[in-house]
Amino acid sequence: MSRFSNTVIGLLNLFTLLASIPIIGGALWMARSSATCENFLQTPLLIIGFIILIVSLVGFIGACFHLAWALWLYLVVMLLLIAALMVVTIFGFVVTGAGGGTAVSGRLYNEYRVEDYSPWLRERVEDPKYWMTVRSCILGSKTCRDIVMWSPVDYLTKDMSPIQSGCCKPSSECNYEMSMMAQDMDCYKWSNDPSTLCYECDSCKAGVMEDIRRDWRKLSILNVIMILLLIGIYCIGCCAFRNTRRAETDYPYGENRMSKVGPRWDFFWWRWWHERRRQLY
């Protein structure tokens, strides 16, 4: 039983070591692929994948070869990783707490407004350099190719993704039959040109924010599960570290490096009190 925790921690780290490979591969694929616009979470995924790979490798070596220093390093880095994931998860829930679409009467899809999202996310998406990249990605992915061919009945009976709702059509509040009426600025940015449509509209940016919000929300929930799993692995790792230290000292119940034997802290007080009682009685 003394080596059971070492075996368990070795197997768990082998599993997380293998699990980190598809995480890194997925992040690299997202970075190189022009067919996806989900580049907002590529860097965090890549960093998390490499950290899990390195930490799992150190823990696996320490558990299998009974190296106390490797397990100590593993536990320290694991503790820092758990703390970092907690911070990122809390930040993710705060950022993604605001947002969500507004229902359109008689339609299945929602419409989105930039004012509904957190200032941090809004500033990130509205950055001209970032938005130029996302706009080119949406245009290249042909997200709006089918939408522009819809009939009026299709708009009443079909659903849309947030990006399709914000980038592929004008807002439902726009009224082009009454051109003299004051309308939202997005109504004037709309164009029938397939290369323009509503890609410069605030509603398009809001649709991208909603996509990011949903993906980040899912990632935050996954982080909660990951944190609970890492805490369990950390506890088993502490047992493995203790067992390895015991094996190094050849003592089954821990280290025997007692330098001196002295009385307990309350010994002198106890002796003085009893002598005092004898004197009084």
PDB file of C-alpha atoms in Angstrom:
ATOM      1  CA  MET A   1       0.000   0.000   0.000  1.00  0.00           C
ATOM      2  CA  SER A   2       2.942   2.356   0.572  1.00  0.00           C
ATOM      3  CA  ARG A   3       3.641   2.423  -3.156  1.00  0.00           C
ATOM      4  CA  PHE A   4      -0.009   2.525  -4.252  1.00  0.00           C
ATOM      5  CA  SER A   5      -0.128   6.341  -4.400  1.00  0.00           C
ATOM      6  CA  ASN A   6       3.057   6.402  -6.500  1.00  0.00           C
ATOM      7  CA  THR A   7       1.466   4.010  -9.003  1.00  0.00           C
ATOM      8  CA  VAL A   8      -1.751   6.035  -9.142  1.00  0.00           C
ATOM      9  CA  ILE A   9       0.037   9.365  -9.579  1.00  0.00           C
ATOM     10  CA  GLY A  10       2.209   7.827 -12.298  1.00  0.00           C
ATOM     11  CA  LEU A  11      -0.816   6.548 -14.231  1.00  0.00           C
ATOM     12  CA  LEU A  12      -2.715   9.838 -13.816  1.00  0.00           C
ATOM     13  CA  ASN A  13       0.233  11.849 -15.081  1.00  0.00           C
ATOM     14  CA  LEU A  14       0.645   9.483 -18.016  1.00  0.00           C
ATOM     15  CA  PHE A  15      -3.022  10.134 -18.850  1.00  0.00           C
ATOM     16  CA  THR A  16      -2.662  13.947 -18.568  1.00  0.00           C
ATOM     17  CA  LEU A  17       0.580  13.762 -20.557  1.00  0.00           C
ATOM     18  CA  LEU A  18      -1.247  12.073 -23.426  1.00  0.00           C
ATOM     19  CA  ALA A  19      -4.248  14.424 -23.034  1.00  0.00           C
ATOM     20  CA  SER A  20      -2.029  17.495 -23.465  1.00  0.00           C
ATOM     21  CA  ILE A  21      -0.987  16.399 -26.974  1.00  0.00           C
ATOM     22  CA  PRO A  22      -4.420  16.939 -28.616  1.00  0.00           C
ATOM     23  CA  ILE A  23      -4.771  20.252 -26.722  1.00  0.00           C
ATOM     24  CA  ILE A  24      -1.510  21.530 -28.213  1.00  0.00           C
ATOM     25  CA  GLY A  25      -2.364  20.066 -31.630  1.00  0.00           C
ATOM     26  CA  GLY A  26      -5.811  21.687 -31.605  1.00  0.00           C
ATOM     27  CA  ALA A  27      -4.372  25.090 -30.699  1.00  0.00           C
ATOM     28  CA  LEU A  28      -1.742  24.836 -33.461  1.00  0.00           C
ATOM     29  CA  TRP A  29      -4.404  23.755 -35.970  1.00  0.00           C
ATOM     30  CA  MET A  30      -6.587  26.728 -35.008  1.00  0.00           C
ATOM     31  CA  ALA A  31      -3.626  29.081 -35.457  1.00  0.00           C
ATOM     32  CA  ARG A  32      -2.777  27.751 -38.936  1.00  0.00           C
ATOM     33  CA  SER A  33      -6.291  27.173 -40.257  1.00  0.00           C
ATOM     34  CA  SER A  34      -7.958  29.971 -42.253  1.00  0.00           C
ATOM     35  CA  ALA A  35     -11.371  28.327 -42.005  1.00  0.00           C
ATOM     36  CA  THR A  36     -11.886  29.146 -38.321  1.00  0.00           C
ATOM     37  CA  CYS A  37     -12.267  32.531 -36.631  1.00  0.00           C
ATOM     38  CA  GLU A  38     -11.824  31.267 -33.087  1.00  0.00           C
ATOM     39  CA  ASN A  39      -8.340  32.745 -32.633  1.00  0.00           C
ATOM     40  CA  PHE A  40      -9.232  34.494 -29.383  1.00  0.00           C
ATOM     41  CA  LEU A  41      -8.507  31.396 -27.258  1.00  0.00           C
ATOM     42  CA  GLN A  42      -5.637  29.915 -29.267  1.00  0.00           C
ATOM     43  CA  THR A  43      -2.806  31.336 -27.133  1.00  0.00           C
ATOM     44  CA  PRO A  44      -4.353  30.342 -23.762  1.00  0.00           C
ATOM     45  CA  LEU A  45      -4.992  26.817 -25.057  1.00  0.00           C
ATOM     46  CA  LEU A  46      -1.410  26.538 -26.302  1.00  0.00           C
ATOM     47  CA  ILE A  47       0.017  27.743 -22.969  1.00  0.00           C
ATOM     48  CA  ILE A  48      -2.217  25.413 -20.934  1.00  0.00           C
ATOM     49  CA  GLY A  49      -1.298  22.465 -23.159  1.00  0.00           C
ATOM     50  CA  PHE A  50       2.467  22.992 -22.779  1.00  0.00           C
ATOM     51  CA  ILE A  51       2.212  23.544 -19.003  1.00  0.00           C
ATOM     52  CA  ILE A  52       0.202  20.337 -18.556  1.00  0.00           C
ATOM     53  CA  LEU A  53       2.721  18.476 -20.746  1.00  0.00           C
ATOM     54  CA  ILE A  54       5.742  19.618 -18.715  1.00  0.00           C
ATOM     55  CA  VAL A  55       4.107  19.195 -15.300  1.00  0.00           C
ATOM     56  CA  SER A  56       2.796  15.733 -16.167  1.00  0.00           C
ATOM     57  CA  LEU A  57       6.228  14.661 -17.427  1.00  0.00           C
ATOM     58  CA  VAL A  58       7.904  15.787 -14.185  1.00  0.00           C
ATOM     59  CA  GLY A  59       5.253  14.061 -12.059  1.00  0.00           C
ATOM     60  CA  PHE A  60       5.467  10.860 -14.085  1.00  0.00           C
ATOM     61  CA  ILE A  61       9.259  10.692 -13.751  1.00  0.00           C
ATOM     62  CA  GLY A  62       9.125  11.484 -10.031  1.00  0.00           C
ATOM     63  CA  ALA A  63       6.463   8.859  -9.293  1.00  0.00           C
ATOM     64  CA  CYS A  64       7.961   6.060 -11.416  1.00  0.00           C
ATOM     65  CA  PHE A  65      11.598   6.530 -10.351  1.00  0.00           C
ATOM     66  CA  HIS A  66      10.796   7.599  -6.759  1.00  0.00           C
ATOM     67  CA  LEU A  67      12.615  10.918  -7.040  1.00  0.00           C
ATOM     68  CA  ALA A  68      11.634  13.135  -4.120  1.00  0.00           C
ATOM     69  CA  TRP A  69      13.008  16.338  -5.678  1.00  0.00           C
ATOM     70  CA  ALA A  70      11.000  15.759  -8.877  1.00  0.00           C
ATOM     71  CA  LEU A  71       7.804  15.179  -6.901  1.00  0.00           C
ATOM     72  CA  TRP A  72       8.504  18.279  -4.792  1.00  0.00           C
ATOM     73  CA  LEU A  73       8.940  20.359  -7.947  1.00  0.00           C
ATOM     74  CA  TYR A  74       5.816  18.750  -9.377  1.00  0.00           C
ATOM     75  CA  LEU A  75       3.741  19.658  -6.322  1.00  0.00           C
ATOM     76  CA  VAL A  76       4.949  23.266  -6.292  1.00  0.00           C
ATOM     77  CA  VAL A  77       4.197  23.789  -9.987  1.00  0.00           C
ATOM     78  CA  MET A  78       0.862  21.970  -9.620  1.00  0.00           C
ATOM     79  CA  LEU A  79      -0.137  24.297  -6.787  1.00  0.00           C
ATOM     80  CA  LEU A  80       0.737  27.339  -8.907  1.00  0.00           C
ATOM     81  CA  LEU A  81      -1.202  25.862 -11.834  1.00  0.00           C
ATOM     82  CA  ILE A  82      -4.299  25.339  -9.681  1.00  0.00           C
ATOM     83  CA  ALA A  83      -4.087  28.928  -8.409  1.00  0.00           C
ATOM     84  CA  ALA A  84      -3.635  30.289 -11.952  1.00  0.00           C
ATOM     85  CA  LEU A  85      -6.582  28.277 -13.254  1.00  0.00           C
ATOM     86  CA  MET A  86      -8.747  29.604 -10.423  1.00  0.00           C
ATOM     87  CA  VAL A  87      -7.849  33.196 -11.318  1.00  0.00           C
ATOM     88  CA  VAL A  88      -8.470  32.623 -15.038  1.00  0.00           C
ATOM     89  CA  THR A  89     -11.780  30.857 -14.336  1.00  0.00           C
ATOM     90  CA  ILE A  90     -13.074  33.616 -12.061  1.00  0.00           C
ATOM     91  CA  PHE A  91     -12.009  36.239 -14.618  1.00  0.00           C
ATOM     92  CA  GLY A  92     -13.734  34.247 -17.364  1.00  0.00           C
ATOM     93  CA  PHE A  93     -17.020  34.097 -15.464  1.00  0.00           C
ATOM     94  CA  VAL A  94     -16.838  37.845 -14.751  1.00  0.00           C
ATOM     95  CA  VAL A  95     -16.143  38.720 -18.401  1.00  0.00           C
ATOM     96  CA  THR A  96     -18.781  36.379 -19.812  1.00  0.00           C
ATOM     97  CA  GLY A  97     -21.426  37.271 -17.249  1.00  0.00           C
ATOM     98  CA  ALA A  98     -22.717  40.155 -19.375  1.00  0.00           C
ATOM     99  CA  GLY A  99     -24.091  39.703 -22.878  1.00  0.00           C
ATOM    100  CA  GLY A 100     -26.626  37.539 -24.586  1.00  0.00           C
ATOM    101  CA  GLY A 101     -28.974  38.313 -27.422  1.00  0.00           C
ATOM    102  CA  THR A 102     -32.305  40.104 -27.673  1.00  0.00           C
ATOM    103  CA  ALA A 103     -35.216  38.137 -29.092  1.00  0.00           C
ATOM    104  CA  VAL A 104     -36.725  39.439 -32.346  1.00  0.00           C
ATOM    105  CA  SER A 105     -40.493  39.274 -32.562  1.00  0.00           C
ATOM    106  CA  GLY A 106     -41.647  36.578 -34.989  1.00  0.00           C
ATOM    107  CA  ARG A 107     -38.092  35.310 -35.645  1.00  0.00           C
ATOM    108  CA  LEU A 108     -36.122  32.343 -34.340  1.00  0.00           C
ATOM    109  CA  TYR A 109     -32.805  34.162 -34.120  1.00  0.00           C
ATOM    110  CA  ASN A 110     -31.586  36.840 -31.710  1.00  0.00           C
ATOM    111  CA  GLU A 111     -29.863  40.145 -32.361  1.00  0.00           C
ATOM    112  CA  TYR A 112     -26.899  41.468 -30.409  1.00  0.00           C
ATOM    113  CA  ARG A 113     -25.643  44.871 -29.234  1.00  0.00           C
ATOM    114  CA  VAL A 114     -22.086  45.782 -28.215  1.00  0.00           C
ATOM    115  CA  GLU A 115     -23.358  47.732 -25.198  1.00  0.00           C
ATOM    116  CA  ASP A 116     -24.477  44.488 -23.564  1.00  0.00           C
ATOM    117  CA  TYR A 117     -20.949  43.069 -23.225  1.00  0.00           C
ATOM    118  CA  SER A 118     -18.182  43.688 -20.718  1.00  0.00           C
ATOM    119  CA  PRO A 119     -15.902  46.719 -21.375  1.00  0.00           C
ATOM    120  CA  TRP A 120     -12.784  44.506 -21.432  1.00  0.00           C
ATOM    121  CA  LEU A 121     -14.158  42.200 -24.137  1.00  0.00           C
ATOM    122  CA  ARG A 122     -15.566  45.134 -26.097  1.00  0.00           C
ATOM    123  CA  GLU A 123     -12.206  46.921 -26.116  1.00  0.00           C
ATOM    124  CA  ARG A 124     -10.441  43.742 -27.228  1.00  0.00           C
ATOM    125  CA  VAL A 125     -12.771  43.022 -30.162  1.00  0.00           C
ATOM    126  CA  GLU A 126     -13.097  46.652 -31.300  1.00  0.00           C
ATOM    127  CA  ASP A 127      -9.324  47.003 -31.626  1.00  0.00           C
ATOM    128  CA  PRO A 128      -8.795  47.866 -35.345  1.00  0.00           C
ATOM    129  CA  LYS A 129      -5.941  45.413 -35.819  1.00  0.00           C
ATOM    130  CA  TYR A 130      -7.859  42.550 -34.240  1.00  0.00           C
ATOM    131  CA  TRP A 131     -11.087  43.377 -36.034  1.00  0.00           C
ATOM    132  CA  MET A 132      -9.386  43.481 -39.439  1.00  0.00           C
ATOM    133  CA  THR A 133      -8.183  39.908 -38.870  1.00  0.00           C
ATOM    134  CA  VAL A 134     -11.625  38.699 -37.746  1.00  0.00           C
ATOM    135  CA  ARG A 135     -13.373  40.479 -40.635  1.00  0.00           C
ATOM    136  CA  SER A 136     -11.080  38.826 -43.173  1.00  0.00           C
ATOM    137  CA  CYS A 137     -11.680  35.468 -41.509  1.00  0.00           C
ATOM    138  CA  ILE A 138     -15.476  35.816 -41.618  1.00  0.00           C
ATOM    139  CA  LEU A 139     -15.338  36.924 -45.236  1.00  0.00           C
ATOM    140  CA  GLY A 140     -13.074  34.003 -46.143  1.00  0.00           C
ATOM    141  CA  SER A 141     -15.182  31.419 -44.324  1.00  0.00           C
ATOM    142  CA  LYS A 142     -18.234  32.310 -46.466  1.00  0.00           C
ATOM    143  CA  THR A 143     -20.448  32.431 -43.386  1.00  0.00           C
ATOM    144  CA  CYS A 144     -22.946  34.690 -45.161  1.00  0.00           C
ATOM    145  CA  ARG A 145     -22.996  32.866 -48.486  1.00  0.00           C
ATOM    146  CA  ASP A 146     -26.314  31.066 -47.828  1.00  0.00           C
ATOM    147  CA  ILE A 147     -27.935  33.891 -45.851  1.00  0.00           C
ATOM    148  CA  VAL A 148     -27.882  36.389 -48.723  1.00  0.00           C
ATOM    149  CA  MET A 149     -29.925  33.939 -50.825  1.00  0.00           C
ATOM    150  CA  TRP A 150     -32.697  33.597 -48.248  1.00  0.00           C
ATOM    151  CA  SER A 151     -36.277  34.525 -49.072  1.00  0.00           C
ATOM    152  CA  PRO A 152     -38.453  36.546 -46.634  1.00  0.00           C
ATOM    153  CA  VAL A 153     -40.029  33.282 -45.475  1.00  0.00           C
ATOM    154  CA  ASP A 154     -36.609  31.883 -44.567  1.00  0.00           C
ATOM    155  CA  TYR A 155     -35.993  34.810 -42.226  1.00  0.00           C
ATOM    156  CA  LEU A 156     -39.174  33.875 -40.379  1.00  0.00           C
ATOM    157  CA  THR A 157     -38.581  30.130 -40.142  1.00  0.00           C
ATOM    158  CA  LYS A 158     -34.796  29.628 -39.854  1.00  0.00           C
ATOM    159  CA  ASP A 159     -32.330  30.264 -37.069  1.00  0.00           C
ATOM    160  CA  MET A 160     -28.952  32.029 -37.340  1.00  0.00           C
ATOM    161  CA  SER A 161     -25.679  31.945 -35.483  1.00  0.00           C
ATOM    162  CA  PRO A 162     -24.648  35.155 -33.678  1.00  0.00           C
ATOM    163  CA  ILE A 163     -22.159  36.054 -36.442  1.00  0.00           C
ATOM    164  CA  GLN A 164     -24.744  35.444 -39.166  1.00  0.00           C
ATOM    165  CA  SER A 165     -27.305  37.545 -37.328  1.00  0.00           C
ATOM    166  CA  GLY A 166     -24.919  40.458 -36.837  1.00  0.00           C
ATOM    167  CA  CYS A 167     -22.803  40.401 -40.011  1.00  0.00           C
ATOM    168  CA  CYS A 168     -24.972  38.981 -42.811  1.00  0.00           C
ATOM    169  CA  LYS A 169     -28.070  41.180 -42.624  1.00  0.00           C
ATOM    170  CA  PRO A 170     -29.160  44.625 -41.422  1.00  0.00           C
ATOM    171  CA  SER A 171     -30.853  45.048 -38.075  1.00  0.00           C
ATOM    172  CA  SER A 172     -34.573  44.289 -37.944  1.00  0.00           C
ATOM    173  CA  GLU A 173     -35.100  47.870 -36.758  1.00  0.00           C
ATOM    174  CA  CYS A 174     -33.839  49.309 -40.056  1.00  0.00           C
ATOM    175  CA  ASN A 175     -36.521  50.755 -42.352  1.00  0.00           C
ATOM    176  CA  TYR A 176     -35.189  51.544 -45.822  1.00  0.00           C
ATOM    177  CA  GLU A 177     -38.576  52.576 -47.164  1.00  0.00           C
ATOM    178  CA  MET A 178     -38.450  55.729 -45.035  1.00  0.00           C
ATOM    179  CA  SER A 179     -34.952  56.991 -45.770  1.00  0.00           C
ATOM    180  CA  MET A 180     -35.503  60.350 -44.049  1.00  0.00           C
ATOM    181  CA  MET A 181     -36.197  58.764 -40.656  1.00  0.00           C
ATOM    182  CA  ALA A 182     -33.353  58.765 -38.119  1.00  0.00           C
ATOM    183  CA  GLN A 183     -32.093  55.231 -37.620  1.00  0.00           C
ATOM    184  CA  ASP A 184     -29.311  53.305 -35.970  1.00  0.00           C
ATOM    185  CA  MET A 185     -25.864  53.891 -37.518  1.00  0.00           C
ATOM    186  CA  ASP A 186     -25.665  50.203 -38.490  1.00  0.00           C
ATOM    187  CA  CYS A 187     -28.537  50.777 -40.929  1.00  0.00           C
ATOM    188  CA  TYR A 188     -26.325  53.154 -42.916  1.00  0.00           C
ATOM    189  CA  LYS A 189     -23.334  50.790 -42.877  1.00  0.00           C
ATOM    190  CA  TRP A 190     -25.278  47.960 -44.527  1.00  0.00           C
ATOM    191  CA  SER A 191     -24.597  47.197 -48.184  1.00  0.00           C
ATOM    192  CA  ASN A 192     -25.859  44.545 -50.617  1.00  0.00           C
ATOM    193  CA  ASP A 193     -22.287  44.057 -51.829  1.00  0.00           C
ATOM    194  CA  PRO A 194     -21.252  40.512 -50.688  1.00  0.00           C
ATOM    195  CA  SER A 195     -17.806  41.823 -49.757  1.00  0.00           C
ATOM    196  CA  THR A 196     -19.297  44.513 -47.495  1.00  0.00           C
ATOM    197  CA  LEU A 197     -22.718  43.474 -46.132  1.00  0.00           C
ATOM    198  CA  CYS A 198     -22.657  44.489 -42.443  1.00  0.00           C
ATOM    199  CA  TYR A 199     -19.051  43.573 -41.662  1.00  0.00           C
ATOM    200  CA  GLU A 200     -18.355  47.081 -40.331  1.00  0.00           C
ATOM    201  CA  CYS A 201     -21.547  47.182 -38.237  1.00  0.00           C
ATOM    202  CA  ASP A 202     -21.465  47.184 -34.447  1.00  0.00           C
ATOM    203  CA  SER A 203     -23.924  44.302 -34.600  1.00  0.00           C
ATOM    204  CA  CYS A 204     -21.294  42.209 -36.385  1.00  0.00           C
ATOM    205  CA  LYS A 205     -18.779  42.906 -33.609  1.00  0.00           C
ATOM    206  CA  ALA A 206     -21.470  42.046 -31.072  1.00  0.00           C
ATOM    207  CA  GLY A 207     -22.063  38.727 -32.865  1.00  0.00           C
ATOM    208  CA  VAL A 208     -18.355  37.912 -32.618  1.00  0.00           C
ATOM    209  CA  MET A 209     -18.400  38.830 -28.917  1.00  0.00           C
ATOM    210  CA  GLU A 210     -21.341  36.497 -28.367  1.00  0.00           C
ATOM    211  CA  ASP A 211     -19.457  33.649 -30.058  1.00  0.00           C
ATOM    212  CA  ILE A 212     -16.420  34.337 -27.858  1.00  0.00           C
ATOM    213  CA  ARG A 213     -18.628  34.613 -24.763  1.00  0.00           C
ATOM    214  CA  ARG A 214     -20.235  31.229 -25.405  1.00  0.00           C
ATOM    215  CA  ASP A 215     -16.907  29.484 -26.085  1.00  0.00           C
ATOM    216  CA  TRP A 216     -15.248  31.127 -23.077  1.00  0.00           C
ATOM    217  CA  ARG A 217     -18.191  30.154 -20.895  1.00  0.00           C
ATOM    218  CA  LYS A 218     -17.773  26.517 -21.935  1.00  0.00           C
ATOM    219  CA  LEU A 219     -14.021  26.754 -21.304  1.00  0.00           C
ATOM    220  CA  SER A 220     -14.642  28.204 -17.814  1.00  0.00           C
ATOM    221  CA  ILE A 221     -16.945  25.302 -16.932  1.00  0.00           C
ATOM    222  CA  LEU A 222     -14.284  22.906 -18.219  1.00  0.00           C
ATOM    223  CA  ASN A 223     -11.734  24.742 -16.044  1.00  0.00           C
ATOM    224  CA  VAL A 224     -13.874  24.132 -12.941  1.00  0.00           C
ATOM    225  CA  ILE A 225     -13.861  20.393 -13.684  1.00  0.00           C
ATOM    226  CA  MET A 226     -10.121  20.554 -14.386  1.00  0.00           C
ATOM    227  CA  ILE A 227      -9.452  22.345 -11.080  1.00  0.00           C
ATOM    228  CA  LEU A 228     -11.328  19.691  -9.086  1.00  0.00           C
ATOM    229  CA  LEU A 229      -9.404  16.963 -10.931  1.00  0.00           C
ATOM    230  CA  LEU A 230      -6.058  18.691 -10.298  1.00  0.00           C
ATOM    231  CA  ILE A 231      -6.853  19.102  -6.596  1.00  0.00           C
ATOM    232  CA  GLY A 232      -7.497  15.345  -6.374  1.00  0.00           C
ATOM    233  CA  ILE A 233      -4.247  14.599  -8.244  1.00  0.00           C
ATOM    234  CA  TYR A 234      -2.403  17.055  -5.973  1.00  0.00           C
ATOM    235  CA  CYS A 235      -3.604  15.230  -2.840  1.00  0.00           C
ATOM    236  CA  ILE A 236      -2.447  11.881  -4.262  1.00  0.00           C
ATOM    237  CA  GLY A 237       0.841  13.535  -5.232  1.00  0.00           C
ATOM    238  CA  CYS A 238       1.377  14.607  -1.615  1.00  0.00           C
ATOM    239  CA  CYS A 239       0.990  10.970  -0.517  1.00  0.00           C
ATOM    240  CA  ALA A 240       3.430   9.845  -3.225  1.00  0.00           C
ATOM    241  CA  PHE A 241       5.953  12.478  -2.108  1.00  0.00           C
ATOM    242  CA  ARG A 242       5.652  11.322   1.527  1.00  0.00           C
ATOM    243  CA  ASN A 243       6.120   7.681   0.522  1.00  0.00           C
ATOM    244  CA  THR A 244       9.182   8.544  -1.545  1.00  0.00           C
ATOM    245  CA  ARG A 245      10.761  10.420   1.361  1.00  0.00           C
ATOM    246  CA  ARG A 246      10.124   7.430   3.627  1.00  0.00           C
ATOM    247  CA  ALA A 247      11.737   5.070   1.092  1.00  0.00           C
ATOM    248  CA  GLU A 248      14.833   7.282   0.919  1.00  0.00           C
ATOM    249  CA  THR A 249      15.380   7.122   4.705  1.00  0.00           C
ATOM    250  CA  ASP A 250      14.663   3.358   4.983  1.00  0.00           C
ATOM    251  CA  TYR A 251      12.173   3.998   7.789  1.00  0.00           C
ATOM    252  CA  PRO A 252       8.630   2.703   7.187  1.00  0.00           C
ATOM    253  CA  TYR A 253       7.026   5.411   9.310  1.00  0.00           C
ATOM    254  CA  GLY A 254       8.930   8.483   8.255  1.00  0.00           C
ATOM    255  CA  GLU A 255      12.316  10.065   8.823  1.00  0.00           C
ATOM    256  CA  ASN A 256      14.186   9.333  12.039  1.00  0.00           C
ATOM    257  CA  ARG A 257      16.482  12.319  12.308  1.00  0.00           C
ATOM    258  CA  MET A 258      15.731  13.381  15.914  1.00  0.00           C
ATOM    259  CA  SER A 259      18.629  15.517  17.156  1.00  0.00           C
ATOM    260  CA  LYS A 260      17.612  15.587  20.849  1.00  0.00           C
ATOM    261  CA  VAL A 261      14.898  14.480  23.199  1.00  0.00           C
ATOM    262  CA  GLY A 262      13.517  17.121  25.561  1.00  0.00           C
ATOM    263  CA  PRO A 263      10.548  17.451  27.893  1.00  0.00           C
ATOM    264  CA  ARG A 264       7.241  18.695  26.599  1.00  0.00           C
ATOM    265  CA  TRP A 265       6.602  22.440  26.672  1.00  0.00           C
ATOM    266  CA  ASP A 266       4.286  22.191  29.736  1.00  0.00           C
ATOM    267  CA  PHE A 267       6.491  19.849  31.788  1.00  0.00           C
ATOM    268  CA  PHE A 268       8.143  22.519  33.982  1.00  0.00           C
ATOM    269  CA  TRP A 269       4.877  24.342  34.576  1.00  0.00           C
ATOM    270  CA  TRP A 270       3.177  21.090  35.567  1.00  0.00           C
ATOM    271  CA  ARG A 271       6.009  20.175  38.024  1.00  0.00           C
ATOM    272  CA  TRP A 272       6.004  23.638  39.586  1.00  0.00           C
ATOM    273  CA  TRP A 273       2.236  23.562  40.049  1.00  0.00           C
ATOM    274  CA  HIS A 274       2.266  20.186  41.855  1.00  0.00           C
ATOM    275  CA  GLU A 275       5.157  21.178  44.097  1.00  0.00           C
ATOM    276  CA  ARG A 276       3.261  24.319  44.991  1.00  0.00           C
ATOM    277  CA  ARG A 277       0.165  22.337  45.908  1.00  0.00           C
ATOM    278  CA  ARG A 278       2.207  20.031  48.164  1.00  0.00           C
ATOM    279  CA  GLN A 279       3.639  23.029  49.972  1.00  0.00           C
ATOM    280  CA  LEU A 280       0.189  24.515  50.553  1.00  0.00           C
ATOM    281  CA  TYR A 281      -1.476  21.322  51.753  1.00  0.00           C
TER     282      TYR A 281
END
